[in-house]
Amino acid sequence: MSDAVDLLIIGAGPAGMAAALAAAPSGARIALLDDNPLPGGQIWRDGPHAELPPKAREMRARLDACANVRRHAGCKVIALAGPKRLLLEDAERGWLLAYDKLILCTGARELLLPFPGWTLPGVTGAGGLQALIKGGLPVDGERLVIAGSGPLLLASAATAKARGARLGRIAEQASLGAVGRFASALWAWPNKAWQALELFDATYRTGSHVLAALGSERLEGVRLQVGKRVEEIACERLACGFGLVPNTQIGEALGCALSDGAIRVDAWQASSLADHYAAGECTGFGGSELALAEGAIAGHAAVGMLAEARALWPQRQRWQGFADHLNRAFALDPALRRLAQPDTLVCRCEDVPLSAIGGRRGWTEAKLSSRCGMGACQGRVCGSAAQFLFGWQPPAPRPPFSPARISTLAKLADAAESQAPDLSSARTPG
């Protein structure tokens, strides 16, 4: 047996929360899943050192007041279990959930690119460091360098400084001209201009990127390319993030078409698969404001409130303009493809160096020769890196999508049995 809902929303970040709140007035039975303890996603992540914005607290309170929205925290999608049915697992149980409509709000993850020393203790992603600090990681007094691309560098730096870290450098790979053009156009989005002013730090340098993390047992410093010169800065922590990659695995497994690496949607946020919608950064990176607009449109559309959805199109268009401007300004320099050396690990899970996969024609050949992408992350880290380095299409998702208990996986047999035709009453010839 399985539970059933009218609308299933996967992901409780800004897009998922907005979708649930938009659909709730219809009275539909709604389930909102997320693998975090509380709604908010990565941008509104909770923790001992987190400071949630008023918008996040207000949306949480509104969700709590919706009697027809069931929240499943710490919950993961493990596998497909037939048409419009998924196998789920949380800390207590594994179960099957059937749905009529589905909205994917699965967000994005950091793009991590390999460079010498990137596996040293003390090296993390920029967003990863921010999440760790919000969760209670002590950084007071530690020397920190942040490198990569995009506004996340500034946000991560601000979080670390607020907890006492000593910031040595923010190294932005985009050129001064690109960043200048981006900043000069922010008048069209005044709140973004104000955020940029609040987050700016005197250590920020454009046209600068990491060359290597230095140290033997753990991180001791970082080597940076700054324009035409090379600098070395002593530090205990290095956070590198080169943008975001849409989380499309579940959408791909369901059969949703992609466009430019993100789930393709139409004006109603509908995917190529009937009754399946998508919103937020799984459809392309654009920030929380765009995610909120897309989520609300998807929620309204999924329950047939098309006039309400259409009314939000101008809001979405405004924030899509910001997203397009942002993505053009912080496009990655092709020179970053040359950071990894022959002995640099590309697949950290299986200890596969660049020399073992360079020259291969794709994922299948790389796996056959080196086990690249076959470790615990199932290609989520090295797959995105290899796509940037070699142009390989990331590996297709295969269940289970996350580690699961045997008892949970056994429920797939129950699903198969329930879908088998009942032949007990069939009449035999003669």
Coordinates of C-alpha atoms in Angstrom, one line a residue:
M1 CA 0.0 0.0 0.0
S2 CA 1.1 3.6 -0.5
D3 CA 0.1 7.0 0.6
A4 CA -1.4 9.3 -2.1
V5 CA -1.6 13.1 -2.5
D6 CA -3.0 15.5 -5.1
L7 CA 0.3 17.5 -5.4
L8 CA 3.8 16.4 -4.4
I9 CA 6.5 19.1 -4.2
I10 CA 10.1 17.9 -4.0
G11 CA 12.3 20.5 -2.3
A12 CA 11.4 23.0 0.4
G13 CA 13.7 25.9 -0.6
P14 CA 12.2 29.3 -1.6
A15 CA 10.6 27.8 -4.8
G16 CA 9.1 24.8 -3.0
M17 CA 7.7 26.9 -0.2
A18 CA 6.2 29.4 -2.6
A19 CA 4.7 26.5 -4.7
A20 CA 3.0 25.0 -1.6
L21 CA 1.7 28.3 -0.4
A22 CA 0.3 29.1 -3.8
A23 CA -1.4 25.8 -4.2
A24 CA -2.7 25.5 -0.6
P25 CA -5.9 27.7 -1.0
S26 CA -7.2 25.1 -3.6
G27 CA -7.7 22.6 -0.8
A28 CA -5.6 20.0 -2.6
R29 CA -3.8 17.4 -0.5
I30 CA -0.2 18.5 -0.7
A31 CA 3.1 16.9 0.4
L32 CA 6.3 18.9 0.7
L33 CA 9.5 16.9 0.9
D34 CA 13.0 18.0 1.8
D35 CA 16.1 16.4 3.0
N36 CA 16.8 19.2 5.5
P37 CA 15.2 19.4 9.0
L38 CA 13.4 22.7 8.3
P39 CA 12.2 24.5 5.1
G40 CA 14.4 27.1 3.5
G41 CA 16.8 25.2 1.3
Q42 CA 20.5 26.2 1.2
I43 CA 19.9 30.0 1.0
W44 CA 17.7 30.0 4.1
R45 CA 19.5 27.1 5.8
D46 CA 18.9 26.9 9.6
G47 CA 21.4 26.1 12.3
P48 CA 22.9 27.4 15.5
H49 CA 24.7 30.3 13.7
A50 CA 22.1 31.0 11.1
E51 CA 20.2 34.3 10.9
L52 CA 17.0 33.8 8.9
P53 CA 15.6 36.8 7.0
P54 CA 12.0 37.9 7.9
K55 CA 10.8 36.5 4.6
A56 CA 11.9 33.0 5.5
R57 CA 10.3 33.1 9.0
E58 CA 7.1 34.5 7.5
M59 CA 6.8 31.8 4.9
R60 CA 7.5 29.1 7.5
A61 CA 4.7 30.4 9.7
R62 CA 2.3 30.4 6.8
L63 CA 3.2 26.8 5.9
D64 CA 2.6 25.8 9.5
A65 CA -0.9 27.2 9.2
C66 CA -1.8 25.2 6.1
A67 CA -3.7 22.1 7.3
N68 CA -3.6 20.5 3.9
V69 CA 0.2 20.7 3.5
R70 CA 2.1 17.8 5.0
R71 CA 5.8 18.4 5.4
H72 CA 8.2 15.5 5.3
A73 CA 11.6 16.7 6.7
G74 CA 14.8 14.7 6.4
C75 CA 13.2 12.9 3.5
K76 CA 14.9 11.6 0.3
V77 CA 13.6 10.3 -3.0
I78 CA 15.2 6.8 -3.4
A79 CA 13.7 5.5 -6.6
L80 CA 10.8 5.6 -9.0
A81 CA 8.1 3.0 -8.1
G82 CA 5.9 3.1 -11.2
P83 CA 3.9 5.8 -12.9
K84 CA 3.3 8.8 -10.6
R85 CA 4.7 6.9 -7.6
L86 CA 8.0 7.3 -5.7
L87 CA 9.9 5.4 -3.1
L88 CA 10.8 7.7 -0.2
E89 CA 12.8 7.3 3.0
D90 CA 13.3 9.4 6.2
A91 CA 14.9 8.6 9.5
E92 CA 11.9 6.5 10.6
R93 CA 10.7 4.6 7.6
G94 CA 10.6 3.9 3.9
W95 CA 7.3 4.2 2.0
L96 CA 5.6 4.6 -1.3
L97 CA 3.9 7.8 -2.2
A98 CA 1.5 8.2 -5.2
Y99 CA 0.7 11.6 -6.6
D100 CA -1.5 13.3 -9.3
K101 CA 0.8 16.3 -10.0
L102 CA 4.4 16.9 -9.1
I103 CA 6.6 20.1 -8.8
L104 CA 10.3 19.6 -8.8
C105 CA 12.1 22.3 -6.7
T106 CA 15.3 20.4 -6.3
G107 CA 17.6 23.4 -6.4
A108 CA 21.3 23.4 -7.4
R109 CA 24.6 22.3 -6.0
E110 CA 28.1 24.0 -6.2
L111 CA 30.3 23.5 -9.2
L112 CA 33.7 22.3 -7.7
L113 CA 36.6 22.3 -10.1
P114 CA 39.8 20.2 -9.4
F115 CA 43.1 21.9 -8.8
P116 CA 46.3 20.8 -7.1
G117 CA 45.6 20.4 -3.4
W118 CA 41.8 20.7 -3.5
T119 CA 41.4 17.5 -1.5
L120 CA 43.4 18.8 1.5
P121 CA 41.6 19.1 4.8
G122 CA 40.6 22.7 5.2
V123 CA 39.4 23.1 1.5
T124 CA 35.7 23.3 0.9
G125 CA 33.2 24.8 -1.4
A126 CA 32.2 28.4 -0.8
G127 CA 28.6 27.4 -0.2
G128 CA 29.7 24.4 1.7
L129 CA 31.7 26.6 4.1
Q130 CA 28.7 28.8 4.6
A131 CA 26.5 25.8 5.4
L132 CA 29.1 24.4 7.9
I133 CA 29.4 27.7 9.7
K134 CA 25.6 28.0 10.0
G135 CA 25.6 24.5 11.4
G136 CA 28.1 25.4 14.1
L137 CA 31.6 25.0 12.6
P138 CA 34.0 27.3 14.6
V139 CA 36.1 29.6 12.5
D140 CA 37.0 32.3 15.0
G141 CA 40.5 33.5 14.4
E142 CA 41.1 31.3 11.3
R143 CA 42.7 32.8 8.2
L144 CA 40.4 32.4 5.2
V145 CA 40.7 32.7 1.5
I146 CA 37.6 32.5 -0.8
A147 CA 38.0 31.9 -4.5
G148 CA 35.8 31.1 -7.5
S149 CA 33.0 33.1 -9.1
G150 CA 29.8 34.8 -8.4
P151 CA 27.9 36.6 -5.6
L152 CA 28.1 33.5 -3.4
L153 CA 31.7 34.3 -2.6
L154 CA 30.7 37.6 -1.0
A155 CA 27.9 35.9 0.9
S156 CA 30.1 33.2 2.2
A157 CA 32.8 35.7 3.2
A158 CA 30.2 37.7 5.2
T159 CA 29.0 34.6 7.0
A160 CA 32.6 33.7 7.9
K161 CA 33.6 37.2 9.0
A162 CA 30.5 37.4 11.3
R163 CA 31.8 34.3 13.1
G164 CA 35.3 35.8 13.6
A165 CA 37.2 34.5 10.6
R166 CA 40.1 36.6 9.3
L167 CA 39.5 37.2 5.6
G168 CA 42.7 37.3 3.5
R169 CA 41.3 37.5 0.0
I170 CA 38.2 37.1 -2.1
A171 CA 39.5 36.0 -5.5
E172 CA 36.8 36.5 -8.3
Q173 CA 37.8 34.9 -11.6
A174 CA 35.6 37.3 -13.7
S175 CA 37.4 40.3 -15.1
L176 CA 37.2 43.8 -13.7
G177 CA 35.3 44.9 -16.8
A178 CA 32.7 42.2 -16.5
V179 CA 32.1 42.8 -12.8
G180 CA 32.0 46.6 -13.4
R181 CA 29.4 46.2 -16.1
F182 CA 27.4 44.0 -13.8
A183 CA 27.5 46.4 -10.9
S184 CA 26.7 49.5 -13.1
A185 CA 23.4 47.9 -14.2
L186 CA 22.2 47.0 -10.7
W187 CA 20.2 50.2 -10.5
A188 CA 17.4 48.2 -12.2
W189 CA 17.3 45.9 -9.1
P190 CA 17.8 48.3 -6.2
N191 CA 17.7 45.7 -3.5
K192 CA 20.5 43.8 -5.2
A193 CA 22.6 46.9 -5.5
W194 CA 22.1 47.5 -1.8
Q195 CA 23.1 43.8 -1.0
A196 CA 26.3 44.2 -3.1
L197 CA 27.3 47.3 -1.2
E198 CA 26.6 45.6 2.2
L199 CA 28.6 42.5 1.2
F200 CA 31.6 44.2 -0.5
D201 CA 34.9 43.6 1.2
A202 CA 38.2 45.4 0.6
T203 CA 40.0 42.1 -0.1
Y204 CA 37.9 41.5 -3.2
R205 CA 40.0 41.1 -6.4
T206 CA 38.7 40.5 -9.9
G207 CA 40.6 38.6 -12.6
S208 CA 42.0 36.3 -9.9
H209 CA 41.7 32.6 -9.4
V210 CA 43.2 29.8 -7.4
L211 CA 46.2 27.9 -8.8
A212 CA 46.9 25.5 -5.9
A213 CA 46.1 24.7 -2.3
L214 CA 49.4 24.4 -0.4
G215 CA 50.2 22.0 2.5
S216 CA 51.1 18.4 3.3
E217 CA 48.7 17.0 6.0
R218 CA 46.3 19.9 5.8
L219 CA 45.9 23.3 4.2
E220 CA 48.6 25.8 5.0
G221 CA 48.2 28.4 2.2
V222 CA 46.9 29.1 -1.3
R223 CA 48.6 30.1 -4.5
L224 CA 46.6 32.6 -6.6
Q225 CA 46.9 34.0 -10.0
V226 CA 46.1 37.7 -9.7
G227 CA 46.2 39.3 -13.1
K228 CA 49.7 38.6 -14.5
R229 CA 51.3 37.9 -11.1
V230 CA 51.3 35.0 -8.7
E231 CA 50.7 35.4 -5.0
E232 CA 50.8 33.0 -2.1
I233 CA 48.7 33.7 1.0
A234 CA 48.9 31.7 4.3
C235 CA 45.5 30.4 5.5
E236 CA 43.8 27.6 7.4
R237 CA 40.7 27.5 5.2
L238 CA 40.1 27.8 1.5
A239 CA 36.6 28.0 0.1
C240 CA 36.2 27.6 -3.7
G241 CA 33.0 27.7 -5.6
F242 CA 32.7 28.2 -9.4
G243 CA 29.0 28.7 -9.7
L244 CA 26.0 26.4 -9.4
V245 CA 24.8 23.3 -11.2
P246 CA 21.0 22.5 -11.4
N247 CA 20.0 19.4 -9.6
T248 CA 18.1 17.6 -12.4
Q249 CA 18.6 13.9 -11.5
I250 CA 15.1 13.2 -10.4
G251 CA 13.6 15.1 -13.3
E252 CA 15.8 13.2 -15.7
A253 CA 14.8 9.9 -14.2
L254 CA 11.2 10.8 -14.6
G255 CA 11.7 11.7 -18.2
C256 CA 11.7 15.5 -18.1
A257 CA 13.6 17.1 -21.0
L258 CA 16.6 19.3 -20.3
S259 CA 17.8 22.6 -21.9
D260 CA 21.4 23.9 -21.2
G261 CA 21.7 21.5 -18.3
A262 CA 18.5 22.5 -16.6
I263 CA 14.9 21.2 -16.6
R264 CA 13.1 22.8 -19.5
V265 CA 9.8 24.5 -18.7
D266 CA 7.2 26.5 -20.4
A267 CA 5.4 29.7 -19.3
W268 CA 3.4 27.8 -16.7
Q269 CA 6.6 26.1 -15.3
A270 CA 5.4 22.9 -16.9
S271 CA 8.0 20.4 -17.9
S272 CA 7.9 18.3 -21.1
L273 CA 6.3 15.5 -19.0
A274 CA 2.5 15.9 -18.5
D275 CA 1.5 16.9 -14.9
H276 CA 5.1 17.5 -13.9
Y277 CA 6.3 21.1 -13.2
A278 CA 9.6 22.5 -12.1
A279 CA 10.7 25.8 -10.5
G280 CA 13.7 27.4 -8.9
E281 CA 17.4 26.6 -9.6
C282 CA 16.7 23.2 -11.1
T283 CA 15.4 25.2 -14.1
G284 CA 18.5 27.5 -14.1
F285 CA 20.3 29.7 -11.6
G286 CA 18.6 33.0 -10.8
G287 CA 18.5 33.7 -7.1
S288 CA 15.8 33.5 -4.4
E289 CA 13.5 36.2 -6.0
L290 CA 13.3 34.3 -9.3
A291 CA 12.8 31.0 -7.4
L292 CA 9.9 32.5 -5.4
A293 CA 8.2 33.8 -8.5
E294 CA 8.6 30.5 -10.4
G295 CA 7.5 28.4 -7.5
A296 CA 4.3 30.4 -7.0
I297 CA 3.5 30.2 -10.8
A298 CA 4.1 26.4 -10.7
G299 CA 1.9 26.0 -7.6
H300 CA -1.0 28.0 -9.0
A301 CA -0.7 26.3 -12.4
A302 CA -0.6 22.8 -10.9
V303 CA -4.0 23.3 -9.2
G304 CA -5.6 25.0 -12.2
M305 CA -5.4 28.6 -10.9
L306 CA -4.1 29.9 -14.2
A307 CA -5.2 33.5 -13.8
E308 CA -3.2 33.8 -10.5
A309 CA -0.2 32.2 -12.2
R310 CA -0.4 34.5 -15.2
A311 CA -0.5 37.6 -12.9
L312 CA 3.1 36.6 -11.7
W313 CA 4.6 36.5 -15.2
P314 CA 5.9 40.1 -15.1
Q315 CA 7.5 39.5 -11.7
R316 CA 9.3 36.4 -13.1
Q317 CA 10.4 38.3 -16.2
R318 CA 11.9 41.0 -14.1
W319 CA 14.0 38.6 -12.0
Q320 CA 14.9 36.5 -15.1
G321 CA 16.5 39.7 -16.5
F322 CA 18.6 39.9 -13.4
A323 CA 19.5 36.2 -13.7
D324 CA 20.6 36.6 -17.3
H325 CA 22.7 39.6 -16.5
L326 CA 24.3 37.8 -13.6
N327 CA 25.1 34.6 -15.6
R328 CA 26.7 36.6 -18.4
A329 CA 28.9 38.6 -16.1
F330 CA 30.3 35.6 -14.2
A331 CA 30.7 33.2 -17.1
L332 CA 33.8 31.0 -16.3
D333 CA 37.1 31.7 -18.0
P334 CA 38.2 28.7 -20.2
A335 CA 41.6 29.1 -18.5
L336 CA 40.1 27.3 -15.5
R337 CA 40.2 24.1 -17.5
R338 CA 43.9 24.1 -17.1
L339 CA 44.1 24.2 -13.3
A340 CA 44.2 20.4 -12.8
Q341 CA 47.6 18.7 -13.3
P342 CA 48.1 15.1 -14.5
D343 CA 48.3 13.9 -10.9
T344 CA 45.3 16.0 -9.6
L345 CA 42.4 13.9 -8.5
V346 CA 39.3 14.5 -10.5
C347 CA 37.2 11.8 -8.9
R348 CA 37.8 12.1 -5.2
C349 CA 35.6 9.2 -4.2
E350 CA 37.7 6.7 -6.3
D351 CA 41.0 8.5 -6.3
V352 CA 41.1 8.9 -10.1
P353 CA 43.6 11.4 -11.3
L354 CA 43.3 13.5 -14.5
S355 CA 45.9 11.4 -16.2
A356 CA 43.7 8.3 -16.0
I357 CA 40.8 9.9 -17.8
G358 CA 42.3 12.6 -20.1
G359 CA 41.7 11.7 -23.7
R360 CA 38.7 9.4 -22.9
R361 CA 35.6 9.8 -25.1
G362 CA 33.0 10.0 -22.4
W363 CA 31.7 8.7 -19.1
T364 CA 31.3 5.1 -20.1
E365 CA 34.9 4.8 -21.3
A366 CA 36.2 6.6 -18.2
K367 CA 34.3 4.3 -15.9
L368 CA 35.5 1.2 -17.6
S369 CA 39.1 2.2 -17.4
S370 CA 39.2 4.0 -14.0
R371 CA 35.9 3.8 -11.9
C372 CA 35.5 7.5 -12.3
G373 CA 32.1 8.6 -11.0
M374 CA 31.4 5.2 -9.3
G375 CA 32.0 6.4 -5.7
A376 CA 29.7 7.6 -3.0
C377 CA 28.7 10.8 -4.7
Q378 CA 27.7 8.9 -7.9
G379 CA 29.3 11.4 -10.2
R380 CA 27.6 14.5 -8.6
V381 CA 31.0 16.2 -8.0
C382 CA 33.2 14.8 -10.7
G383 CA 30.4 14.6 -13.3
S384 CA 29.9 18.4 -13.3
A385 CA 33.7 19.0 -13.2
A386 CA 34.2 16.6 -16.2
Q387 CA 31.4 18.3 -18.1
F388 CA 33.3 21.6 -17.8
L389 CA 36.7 20.1 -18.4
F390 CA 35.9 17.7 -21.3
G391 CA 32.4 18.5 -22.4
W392 CA 31.1 15.1 -21.3
Q393 CA 27.4 14.7 -20.6
P394 CA 27.1 13.9 -16.9
P395 CA 26.1 10.3 -16.1
A396 CA 22.4 9.4 -16.3
P397 CA 20.8 9.0 -12.8
R398 CA 20.3 5.4 -11.7
P399 CA 18.4 4.3 -8.6
P400 CA 18.8 4.3 -5.7
F401 CA 19.3 8.1 -6.0
S402 CA 20.6 8.2 -2.4
P403 CA 21.9 5.5 0.0
A404 CA 18.9 3.6 1.5
R405 CA 18.1 0.9 4.0
I406 CA 17.5 -2.6 2.8
S407 CA 14.0 -2.5 4.3
T408 CA 13.2 0.6 2.2
L409 CA 14.5 -1.0 -1.1
A410 CA 12.4 -4.1 -0.3
K411 CA 9.3 -1.9 -0.8
L412 CA 10.0 -1.8 -4.5
A413 CA 9.0 -5.4 -4.6
D414 CA 5.7 -4.5 -3.0
A415 CA 5.3 -1.8 -5.7
A416 CA 6.0 -4.3 -8.5
E417 CA 3.5 -6.8 -7.0
S418 CA 0.8 -4.2 -6.7
Q419 CA 1.1 -3.3 -10.3
A420 CA 1.1 -6.8 -11.6
P421 CA -2.2 -7.9 -13.3
D422 CA -4.5 -10.1 -11.2
L423 CA -4.9 -13.3 -13.2
S424 CA -6.6 -15.3 -10.4
S425 CA -10.0 -14.9 -11.9
A426 CA -9.0 -15.3 -15.5
R427 CA -11.0 -17.9 -17.3
T428 CA -9.1 -20.7 -19.0
P429 CA -10.0 -21.9 -22.4
G430 CA -12.3 -24.9 -22.7

